[in-house]
Amino acid sequence: NGKSTSSRDLKNQVIFENVKIAAVGTEPLKVYAKIFKNADAIRITAAFAKPGSFISSNSDPSADNAVKKLMYNFAVNFKKKLVAEEIEAANEVQNKNRENLKSLQKIVDTNTKNITLYETKIATARQDITRDSTAIEQLKMQMATQDSLLQVINQKLKDIN
């Protein structure tokens, strides 16, 4: 319900004019706020003024309580918003972690299947080597027998001459 202007002469100070707070009354207020920032926190100091005087516990206890409640609620809601943003950021990281985990699990599963396939191929190749080695030995024996037969036949040929 009000407008705000920022003072350039005062660092980090903001002045809100024509602010209406139902719990304080119908008169427009002026709010002077100063923001203090450091690495750990943001602190806002504010003074609320009715036309002619600042609100205090001495000048207007009910308005002072309403303003304190307003500032408290603002701080709580602001903190909730910051925590909600932290939760959202943490959830984004966790979702990315879940995606990475899923991707890595697929890679592990594929590699496990490959190992099983390779182990099967190795076992089959070993069986083939054993079978073929036996066949080689049998063929060598046949060739030795054939060499002997050839020698006998060659000798017959020599004997004919």
mmCIF file of C-alpha atoms in Angstrom:
data_model
loop_
_atom_site.group_PDB
_atom_site.id
_atom_site.type_symbol
_atom_site.label_atom_id
_atom_site.label_comp_id
_atom_site.label_asym_id
_atom_site.label_seq_id
_atom_site.Cartn_x
_atom_site.Cartn_y
_atom_site.Cartn_z
ATOM 1 C CA ASN A 1 0.000 0.000 0.000
ATOM 2 C CA GLY A 2 3.002 2.321 0.159
ATOM 3 C CA LYS A 3 5.855 3.427 -1.970
ATOM 4 C CA SER A 4 9.525 3.146 -1.237
ATOM 5 C CA THR A 5 12.440 5.362 -2.004
ATOM 6 C CA SER A 6 16.079 4.694 -1.408
ATOM 7 C CA SER A 7 18.336 7.356 0.001
ATOM 8 C CA ARG A 8 21.664 7.619 -1.828
ATOM 9 C CA ASP A 9 23.316 9.627 0.937
ATOM 10 C CA LEU A 10 22.959 6.868 3.549
ATOM 11 C CA LYS A 11 24.605 3.541 2.785
ATOM 12 C CA ASN A 12 22.246 0.519 2.898
ATOM 13 C CA GLN A 13 19.333 2.623 4.157
ATOM 14 C CA VAL A 14 15.859 2.446 2.698
ATOM 15 C CA ILE A 15 12.891 4.667 3.486
ATOM 16 C CA PHE A 16 9.360 3.417 2.894
ATOM 17 C CA GLU A 17 6.623 6.028 2.870
ATOM 18 C CA ASN A 18 2.832 5.749 3.111
ATOM 19 C CA VAL A 19 3.070 2.289 4.648
ATOM 20 C CA LYS A 20 -0.219 1.012 6.025
ATOM 21 C CA ILE A 21 -0.209 -1.620 8.745
ATOM 22 C CA ALA A 22 -3.739 -2.503 9.818
ATOM 23 C CA ALA A 23 -2.627 -3.652 13.285
ATOM 24 C CA VAL A 24 -1.046 -0.223 13.916
ATOM 25 C CA GLY A 25 -3.930 1.904 12.642
ATOM 26 C CA THR A 26 -5.118 3.756 9.590
ATOM 27 C CA GLU A 27 -2.437 6.440 9.563
ATOM 28 C CA PRO A 28 0.244 6.105 6.906
ATOM 29 C CA LEU A 29 3.629 5.272 8.392
ATOM 30 C CA LYS A 30 7.172 6.023 7.398
ATOM 31 C CA VAL A 31 9.626 3.146 7.857
ATOM 32 C CA TYR A 32 13.355 3.744 8.075
ATOM 33 C CA ALA A 33 15.318 0.562 7.564
ATOM 34 C CA LYS A 34 19.028 -0.118 7.540
ATOM 35 C CA ILE A 35 20.491 -3.379 6.324
ATOM 36 C CA PHE A 36 23.670 -4.835 7.801
ATOM 37 C CA LYS A 37 25.280 -7.758 5.988
ATOM 38 C CA ASN A 38 28.153 -10.007 6.939
ATOM 39 C CA ALA A 39 29.238 -13.488 5.915
ATOM 40 C CA ASP A 40 26.959 -15.188 8.433
ATOM 41 C CA ALA A 41 23.808 -13.099 8.531
ATOM 42 C CA ILE A 42 21.736 -10.173 7.370
ATOM 43 C CA ARG A 43 20.402 -7.880 10.083
ATOM 44 C CA ILE A 44 17.689 -5.311 9.498
ATOM 45 C CA THR A 45 17.157 -2.451 11.908
ATOM 46 C CA ALA A 46 13.918 -0.557 11.381
ATOM 47 C CA ALA A 47 12.187 2.422 12.922
ATOM 48 C CA PHE A 48 8.490 3.048 12.358
ATOM 49 C CA ALA A 49 7.111 6.578 12.520
ATOM 50 C CA LYS A 50 3.586 7.908 12.658
ATOM 51 C CA PRO A 51 3.133 11.498 11.612
ATOM 52 C CA GLY A 52 4.885 13.447 14.337
ATOM 53 C CA SER A 53 6.534 10.657 16.371
ATOM 54 C CA PHE A 54 8.344 7.350 16.240
ATOM 55 C CA ILE A 55 6.544 4.250 17.493
ATOM 56 C CA SER A 56 7.972 2.967 20.764
ATOM 57 C CA SER A 57 6.861 0.988 23.790
ATOM 58 C CA ASN A 58 6.441 4.303 25.655
ATOM 59 C CA SER A 59 4.618 6.292 22.971
ATOM 60 C CA ASP A 60 2.248 3.578 21.708
ATOM 61 C CA PRO A 61 2.609 0.127 23.328
ATOM 62 C CA SER A 62 0.017 -1.611 21.123
ATOM 63 C CA ALA A 63 1.531 -0.218 17.906
ATOM 64 C CA ASP A 64 4.995 -1.167 19.197
ATOM 65 C CA ASN A 65 3.813 -4.744 19.837
ATOM 66 C CA ALA A 66 2.212 -4.882 16.381
ATOM 67 C CA VAL A 67 5.442 -3.675 14.760
ATOM 68 C CA LYS A 68 7.539 -6.144 16.759
ATOM 69 C CA LYS A 69 5.192 -8.948 15.704
ATOM 70 C CA LEU A 70 5.385 -7.768 12.086
ATOM 71 C CA MET A 71 9.210 -7.727 12.171
ATOM 72 C CA TYR A 72 9.315 -11.121 13.908
ATOM 73 C CA ASN A 73 6.967 -12.632 11.306
ATOM 74 C CA PHE A 74 9.030 -11.048 8.530
ATOM 75 C CA ALA A 75 12.220 -12.561 9.963
ATOM 76 C CA VAL A 76 10.626 -15.990 10.409
ATOM 77 C CA ASN A 77 9.131 -15.993 6.906
ATOM 78 C CA PHE A 78 12.387 -14.738 5.390
ATOM 79 C CA LYS A 79 14.361 -17.442 7.215
ATOM 80 C CA LYS A 80 11.836 -20.072 6.077
ATOM 81 C CA LYS A 81 12.282 -18.870 2.503
ATOM 82 C CA LEU A 82 16.077 -19.082 2.800
ATOM 83 C CA VAL A 83 15.878 -22.580 4.300
ATOM 84 C CA ALA A 84 13.401 -23.616 1.579
ATOM 85 C CA GLU A 85 15.905 -22.401 -1.032
ATOM 86 C CA GLU A 86 18.670 -24.373 0.708
ATOM 87 C CA ILE A 87 16.435 -27.461 0.693
ATOM 88 C CA GLU A 88 15.665 -26.939 -2.991
ATOM 89 C CA ALA A 89 19.381 -26.599 -3.817
ATOM 90 C CA ALA A 90 20.204 -29.685 -1.739
ATOM 91 C CA ASN A 91 17.409 -31.624 -3.481
ATOM 92 C CA GLU A 92 18.788 -30.581 -6.880
ATOM 93 C CA VAL A 93 22.210 -31.899 -5.871
ATOM 94 C CA GLN A 94 20.620 -35.100 -4.562
ATOM 95 C CA ASN A 95 18.613 -35.561 -7.771
ATOM 96 C CA LYS A 96 21.794 -35.106 -9.795
ATOM 97 C CA ASN A 97 23.497 -37.642 -7.510
ATOM 98 C CA ARG A 98 20.619 -40.070 -8.114
ATOM 99 C CA GLU A 99 20.994 -39.622 -11.876
ATOM 100 C CA ASN A 100 24.758 -40.194 -11.620
ATOM 101 C CA LEU A 101 24.196 -43.248 -9.439
ATOM 102 C CA LYS A 102 21.693 -44.666 -11.931
ATOM 103 C CA SER A 103 24.115 -44.041 -14.800
ATOM 104 C CA LEU A 104 27.031 -45.612 -12.936
ATOM 105 C CA GLN A 105 24.883 -48.608 -11.967
ATOM 106 C CA LYS A 106 24.002 -49.145 -15.642
ATOM 107 C CA ILE A 107 27.718 -49.058 -16.502
ATOM 108 C CA VAL A 108 28.505 -51.576 -13.725
ATOM 109 C CA ASP A 109 25.666 -53.830 -14.904
ATOM 110 C CA THR A 110 26.894 -53.662 -18.513
ATOM 111 C CA ASN A 111 30.467 -54.409 -17.462
ATOM 112 C CA THR A 112 29.292 -57.311 -15.289
ATOM 113 C CA LYS A 113 27.384 -58.760 -18.274
ATOM 114 C CA ASN A 114 30.471 -58.240 -20.454
ATOM 115 C CA ILE A 115 32.645 -60.076 -17.935
ATOM 116 C CA THR A 116 30.194 -62.986 -17.878
ATOM 117 C CA LEU A 117 30.145 -63.019 -21.694
ATOM 118 C CA TYR A 118 33.962 -62.875 -21.871
ATOM 119 C CA GLU A 119 34.292 -65.608 -19.233
ATOM 120 C CA THR A 120 31.942 -67.796 -21.283
ATOM 121 C CA LYS A 121 33.961 -67.066 -24.440
ATOM 122 C CA ILE A 122 37.217 -67.860 -22.605
ATOM 123 C CA ALA A 123 35.800 -71.150 -21.291
ATOM 124 C CA THR A 124 34.595 -72.042 -24.786
ATOM 125 C CA ALA A 125 37.991 -71.082 -26.259
ATOM 126 C CA ARG A 126 39.766 -73.306 -23.668
ATOM 127 C CA GLN A 127 37.521 -76.216 -24.616
ATOM 128 C CA ASP A 128 38.256 -75.521 -28.284
ATOM 129 C CA ILE A 129 42.003 -75.433 -27.554
ATOM 130 C CA THR A 130 41.798 -78.769 -25.695
ATOM 131 C CA ARG A 131 39.750 -80.350 -28.520
ATOM 132 C CA ASP A 132 41.999 -78.948 -31.241
ATOM 133 C CA SER A 133 45.198 -79.888 -29.345
ATOM 134 C CA THR A 134 43.927 -83.474 -29.126
ATOM 135 C CA ALA A 135 43.094 -83.388 -32.838
ATOM 136 C CA ILE A 136 46.617 -82.077 -33.571
ATOM 137 C CA GLU A 137 48.200 -84.967 -31.628
ATOM 138 C CA GLN A 138 45.991 -87.506 -33.439
ATOM 139 C CA LEU A 139 46.853 -85.935 -36.783
ATOM 140 C CA LYS A 140 50.599 -86.012 -35.938
ATOM 141 C CA MET A 141 50.258 -89.754 -35.135
ATOM 142 C CA GLN A 142 48.437 -90.319 -38.448
ATOM 143 C CA MET A 143 51.152 -88.381 -40.261
ATOM 144 C CA ALA A 144 53.865 -90.433 -38.553
ATOM 145 C CA THR A 145 52.048 -93.603 -39.621
ATOM 146 C CA GLN A 146 51.680 -92.181 -43.120
ATOM 147 C CA ASP A 147 55.415 -91.286 -43.171
ATOM 148 C CA SER A 148 56.219 -94.885 -42.266
ATOM 149 C CA LEU A 149 53.897 -96.123 -45.015
ATOM 150 C CA LEU A 150 55.529 -93.749 -47.498
ATOM 151 C CA GLN A 151 58.959 -95.066 -46.547
ATOM 152 C CA VAL A 152 57.777 -98.616 -47.125
ATOM 153 C CA ILE A 153 56.289 -97.690 -50.508
ATOM 154 C CA ASN A 154 59.424 -95.758 -51.486
ATOM 155 C CA GLN A 155 61.529 -98.749 -50.523
ATOM 156 C CA LYS A 156 59.346 -100.945 -52.778
ATOM 157 C CA LEU A 157 59.957 -98.490 -55.590
ATOM 158 C CA LYS A 158 63.741 -98.723 -55.023
ATOM 159 C CA ASP A 159 63.555 -102.471 -54.854
ATOM 160 C CA ILE A 160 61.873 -102.591 -58.261
ATOM 161 C CA ASN A 161 64.857 -100.834 -59.848
#
